Amino acid sequence: MIDVRWGQAITFGSRGSAKTAAPAGLDFTEGDASWTTAEFCGFQFRLPASQRDVVGRLNISPYLLKDKVLRQEVWIFLNGLLASYNIVTAPAEISFTVPKPIVTARDVQLRLVIPTAAQPKALGVSADERRLGLLLREVAFAAG
């Protein structure tokens, strides 16, 4: 589990800090970003104590394929509570509020549910059998 400081990004890819965050459903073979490899994925971290609202920012790019995969839907859950739902059609930074009960608990499980994740092999574009949804670059948190 990673201890996060305000403004410190959890990074992805082969050099990323997310590798030590009990990840599931993430690929760490690329340099500075990680593909989600299943419809369900996530990782764990610990937030500092805060008396204020906390905002999370997730920097992502969707897996798209012309005329076949036009968007990715992503549900963000924190300790089982829905924090955000987004439809992603281009690289984006998604902001979401971390509910106070989660800030109080400090230990956080961030889970992404991506029902539109697609398998390149099934689409006939490569031999890749992963279910690609989002390319994650970083996530950071700030006290509001």
PDB file of C-alpha atoms in Angstrom:
ATOM      1  CA  MET A   1       0.000   0.000   0.000  1.00  0.00           C
ATOM      2  CA  ILE A   2       1.284   3.469  -0.888  1.00  0.00           C
ATOM      3  CA  ASP A   3       1.202   6.356   1.587  1.00  0.00           C
ATOM      4  CA  VAL A   4       0.079   9.335  -0.501  1.00  0.00           C
ATOM      5  CA  ARG A   5       0.918  12.962   0.259  1.00  0.00           C
ATOM      6  CA  TRP A   6      -1.311  15.801  -0.959  1.00  0.00           C
ATOM      7  CA  GLY A   7      -0.427  16.613  -4.550  1.00  0.00           C
ATOM      8  CA  GLN A   8       1.901  13.603  -4.889  1.00  0.00           C
ATOM      9  CA  ALA A   9       0.876  11.538  -7.900  1.00  0.00           C
ATOM     10  CA  ILE A  10       0.543   7.786  -7.929  1.00  0.00           C
ATOM     11  CA  THR A  11       2.186   6.966 -11.251  1.00  0.00           C
ATOM     12  CA  PHE A  12       1.784   4.028 -13.613  1.00  0.00           C
ATOM     13  CA  GLY A  13       3.884   2.117 -16.123  1.00  0.00           C
ATOM     14  CA  SER A  14       7.089   0.141 -15.616  1.00  0.00           C
ATOM     15  CA  ARG A  15       8.601   2.961 -13.549  1.00  0.00           C
ATOM     16  CA  GLY A  16       5.381   3.809 -11.705  1.00  0.00           C
ATOM     17  CA  SER A  17       4.664   3.775  -7.997  1.00  0.00           C
ATOM     18  CA  ALA A  18       1.325   1.968  -8.485  1.00  0.00           C
ATOM     19  CA  LYS A  19       3.213  -1.332  -8.787  1.00  0.00           C
ATOM     20  CA  THR A  20       3.507  -1.311  -4.977  1.00  0.00           C
ATOM     21  CA  ALA A  21      -0.187  -0.506  -4.414  1.00  0.00           C
ATOM     22  CA  ALA A  22      -1.575  -4.072  -4.556  1.00  0.00           C
ATOM     23  CA  PRO A  23      -2.714  -3.574  -8.165  1.00  0.00           C
ATOM     24  CA  ALA A  24      -5.220  -5.808  -9.932  1.00  0.00           C
ATOM     25  CA  GLY A  25      -6.119  -5.763 -13.627  1.00  0.00           C
ATOM     26  CA  LEU A  26      -3.285  -3.418 -14.637  1.00  0.00           C
ATOM     27  CA  ASP A  27      -0.340  -3.937 -17.005  1.00  0.00           C
ATOM     28  CA  PHE A  28       3.019  -2.414 -16.045  1.00  0.00           C
ATOM     29  CA  THR A  29       5.063  -3.198 -19.169  1.00  0.00           C
ATOM     30  CA  GLU A  30       4.923   0.275 -20.755  1.00  0.00           C
ATOM     31  CA  GLY A  31       7.210   3.107 -19.694  1.00  0.00           C
ATOM     32  CA  ASP A  32       5.006   5.798 -18.192  1.00  0.00           C
ATOM     33  CA  ALA A  33       1.430   4.489 -18.288  1.00  0.00           C
ATOM     34  CA  SER A  34      -0.529   1.294 -17.616  1.00  0.00           C
ATOM     35  CA  TRP A  35      -3.387  -0.258 -19.551  1.00  0.00           C
ATOM     36  CA  THR A  36      -6.324  -1.624 -17.647  1.00  0.00           C
ATOM     37  CA  THR A  37      -6.521  -5.269 -18.690  1.00  0.00           C
ATOM     38  CA  ALA A  38      -9.967  -6.282 -17.487  1.00  0.00           C
ATOM     39  CA  GLU A  39     -13.413  -4.833 -16.872  1.00  0.00           C
ATOM     40  CA  PHE A  40     -12.516  -4.555 -13.170  1.00  0.00           C
ATOM     41  CA  CYS A  41      -9.216  -3.181 -11.908  1.00  0.00           C
ATOM     42  CA  GLY A  42      -7.775  -1.125  -9.093  1.00  0.00           C
ATOM     43  CA  PHE A  43      -5.186  -0.525  -6.401  1.00  0.00           C
ATOM     44  CA  GLN A  44      -4.828   0.531  -2.753  1.00  0.00           C
ATOM     45  CA  PHE A  45      -3.319   3.527  -0.993  1.00  0.00           C
ATOM     46  CA  ARG A  46      -3.441   5.511   2.244  1.00  0.00           C
ATOM     47  CA  LEU A  47      -4.491   9.172   2.334  1.00  0.00           C
ATOM     48  CA  PRO A  48      -3.289  11.700   4.923  1.00  0.00           C
ATOM     49  CA  ALA A  49      -5.821  12.869   7.493  1.00  0.00           C
ATOM     50  CA  SER A  50      -7.911  15.848   6.382  1.00  0.00           C
ATOM     51  CA  GLN A  51     -10.699  17.953   7.823  1.00  0.00           C
ATOM     52  CA  ARG A  52     -11.608  19.244   4.354  1.00  0.00           C
ATOM     53  CA  ASP A  53     -13.071  17.725   1.241  1.00  0.00           C
ATOM     54  CA  VAL A  54     -10.598  15.827  -0.897  1.00  0.00           C
ATOM     55  CA  VAL A  55     -10.518  15.896  -4.690  1.00  0.00           C
ATOM     56  CA  GLY A  56      -8.958  13.156  -6.800  1.00  0.00           C
ATOM     57  CA  ARG A  57      -7.743  13.644 -10.372  1.00  0.00           C
ATOM     58  CA  LEU A  58      -7.195  10.696 -12.699  1.00  0.00           C
ATOM     59  CA  ASN A  59      -5.233  11.279 -15.931  1.00  0.00           C
ATOM     60  CA  ILE A  60      -6.355   8.763 -18.583  1.00  0.00           C
ATOM     61  CA  SER A  61      -6.722   7.941 -22.261  1.00  0.00           C
ATOM     62  CA  PRO A  62      -9.413   5.572 -23.555  1.00  0.00           C
ATOM     63  CA  TYR A  63      -8.843   2.524 -25.743  1.00  0.00           C
ATOM     64  CA  LEU A  64     -10.646   3.451 -28.971  1.00  0.00           C
ATOM     65  CA  LEU A  65     -10.837   1.815 -32.374  1.00  0.00           C
ATOM     66  CA  LYS A  66     -12.351   3.601 -35.358  1.00  0.00           C
ATOM     67  CA  ASP A  67     -15.923   2.459 -36.064  1.00  0.00           C
ATOM     68  CA  LYS A  68     -15.675  -0.307 -33.416  1.00  0.00           C
ATOM     69  CA  VAL A  69     -14.859   1.174 -30.006  1.00  0.00           C
ATOM     70  CA  LEU A  70     -16.044   4.779 -29.857  1.00  0.00           C
ATOM     71  CA  ARG A  71     -15.954   5.407 -26.105  1.00  0.00           C
ATOM     72  CA  GLN A  72     -15.112   3.948 -22.742  1.00  0.00           C
ATOM     73  CA  GLU A  73     -17.411   4.104 -19.756  1.00  0.00           C
ATOM     74  CA  VAL A  74     -15.718   4.201 -16.357  1.00  0.00           C
ATOM     75  CA  TRP A  75     -17.216   3.911 -12.897  1.00  0.00           C
ATOM     76  CA  ILE A  76     -14.862   4.948 -10.077  1.00  0.00           C
ATOM     77  CA  PHE A  77     -15.463   3.341  -6.686  1.00  0.00           C
ATOM     78  CA  LEU A  78     -13.646   4.219  -3.456  1.00  0.00           C
ATOM     79  CA  ASN A  79     -14.007   1.594  -0.716  1.00  0.00           C
ATOM     80  CA  GLY A  80     -17.121   0.384  -2.506  1.00  0.00           C
ATOM     81  CA  LEU A  81     -18.795   3.810  -2.757  1.00  0.00           C
ATOM     82  CA  LEU A  82     -19.453   5.279  -6.196  1.00  0.00           C
ATOM     83  CA  ALA A  83     -17.364   8.433  -6.594  1.00  0.00           C
ATOM     84  CA  SER A  84     -17.778   9.143 -10.318  1.00  0.00           C
ATOM     85  CA  TYR A  85     -19.176   7.914 -13.626  1.00  0.00           C
ATOM     86  CA  ASN A  86     -17.724   9.162 -16.917  1.00  0.00           C
ATOM     87  CA  ILE A  87     -17.904   8.517 -20.636  1.00  0.00           C
ATOM     88  CA  VAL A  88     -14.435   9.026 -22.099  1.00  0.00           C
ATOM     89  CA  THR A  89     -13.919   9.671 -25.820  1.00  0.00           C
ATOM     90  CA  ALA A  90     -10.484  11.352 -25.725  1.00  0.00           C
ATOM     91  CA  PRO A  91      -7.556  11.783 -23.327  1.00  0.00           C
ATOM     92  CA  ALA A  92      -8.917  13.404 -20.181  1.00  0.00           C
ATOM     93  CA  GLU A  93      -8.394  14.302 -16.570  1.00  0.00           C
ATOM     94  CA  ILE A  94     -11.325  13.089 -14.496  1.00  0.00           C
ATOM     95  CA  SER A  95     -11.965  14.843 -11.190  1.00  0.00           C
ATOM     96  CA  PHE A  96     -13.937  13.228  -8.394  1.00  0.00           C
ATOM     97  CA  THR A  97     -14.700  13.950  -4.757  1.00  0.00           C
ATOM     98  CA  VAL A  98     -13.469  11.559  -2.103  1.00  0.00           C
ATOM     99  CA  PRO A  99     -16.370  11.170   0.374  1.00  0.00           C
ATOM    100  CA  LYS A 100     -15.608  12.197   3.982  1.00  0.00           C
ATOM    101  CA  PRO A 101     -16.103   8.686   5.429  1.00  0.00           C
ATOM    102  CA  ILE A 102     -13.314   7.498   3.139  1.00  0.00           C
ATOM    103  CA  VAL A 103     -10.986  10.356   4.071  1.00  0.00           C
ATOM    104  CA  THR A 104     -11.608   9.466   7.724  1.00  0.00           C
ATOM    105  CA  ALA A 105     -10.833   5.785   7.085  1.00  0.00           C
ATOM    106  CA  ARG A 106      -7.617   6.801   5.272  1.00  0.00           C
ATOM    107  CA  ASP A 107      -7.013   3.334   3.768  1.00  0.00           C
ATOM    108  CA  VAL A 108      -8.544   3.442   0.296  1.00  0.00           C
ATOM    109  CA  GLN A 109      -9.302   0.845  -2.355  1.00  0.00           C
ATOM    110  CA  LEU A 110      -9.824   2.563  -5.707  1.00  0.00           C
ATOM    111  CA  ARG A 111     -11.655   0.338  -8.171  1.00  0.00           C
ATOM    112  CA  LEU A 112     -12.440   1.085 -11.802  1.00  0.00           C
ATOM    113  CA  VAL A 113     -15.288  -0.686 -13.528  1.00  0.00           C
ATOM    114  CA  ILE A 114     -15.035  -0.420 -17.321  1.00  0.00           C
ATOM    115  CA  PRO A 115     -17.871  -2.439 -18.895  1.00  0.00           C
ATOM    116  CA  THR A 116     -16.888  -1.274 -22.394  1.00  0.00           C
ATOM    117  CA  ALA A 117     -13.316  -2.629 -22.214  1.00  0.00           C
ATOM    118  CA  ALA A 118     -12.541  -4.419 -25.480  1.00  0.00           C
ATOM    119  CA  GLN A 119     -10.254  -7.253 -26.519  1.00  0.00           C
ATOM    120  CA  PRO A 120      -8.145  -6.379 -29.597  1.00  0.00           C
ATOM    121  CA  LYS A 121      -8.001 -10.062 -30.600  1.00  0.00           C
ATOM    122  CA  ALA A 122     -11.810 -10.324 -30.632  1.00  0.00           C
ATOM    123  CA  LEU A 123     -11.936  -7.159 -32.758  1.00  0.00           C
ATOM    124  CA  GLY A 124      -9.510  -8.706 -35.263  1.00  0.00           C
ATOM    125  CA  VAL A 125      -6.827  -6.034 -34.897  1.00  0.00           C
ATOM    126  CA  SER A 126      -4.081  -7.941 -33.028  1.00  0.00           C
ATOM    127  CA  ALA A 127      -3.322 -11.063 -31.004  1.00  0.00           C
ATOM    128  CA  ASP A 128      -3.666  -9.083 -27.748  1.00  0.00           C
ATOM    129  CA  GLU A 129      -6.088 -10.914 -25.453  1.00  0.00           C
ATOM    130  CA  ARG A 130      -6.225  -8.247 -22.744  1.00  0.00           C
ATOM    131  CA  ARG A 131      -9.509  -6.364 -22.288  1.00  0.00           C
ATOM    132  CA  LEU A 132      -8.275  -2.804 -22.803  1.00  0.00           C
ATOM    133  CA  GLY A 133     -10.270   0.080 -21.417  1.00  0.00           C
ATOM    134  CA  LEU A 134      -8.106   2.925 -20.163  1.00  0.00           C
ATOM    135  CA  LEU A 135      -4.473   3.932 -20.264  1.00  0.00           C
ATOM    136  CA  LEU A 136      -3.703   5.287 -16.778  1.00  0.00           C
ATOM    137  CA  ARG A 137      -0.963   7.892 -16.395  1.00  0.00           C
ATOM    138  CA  GLU A 138      -1.401   9.146 -12.834  1.00  0.00           C
ATOM    139  CA  VAL A 139      -3.826   9.870 -10.039  1.00  0.00           C
ATOM    140  CA  ALA A 140      -3.323  12.577  -7.421  1.00  0.00           C
ATOM    141  CA  PHE A 141      -5.285  13.920  -4.468  1.00  0.00           C
ATOM    142  CA  ALA A 142      -5.587  17.383  -2.945  1.00  0.00           C
ATOM    143  CA  ALA A 143      -7.380  18.683   0.123  1.00  0.00           C
ATOM    144  CA  GLY A 144     -10.047  21.166  -0.986  1.00  0.00           C
TER     145      GLY A 144
END
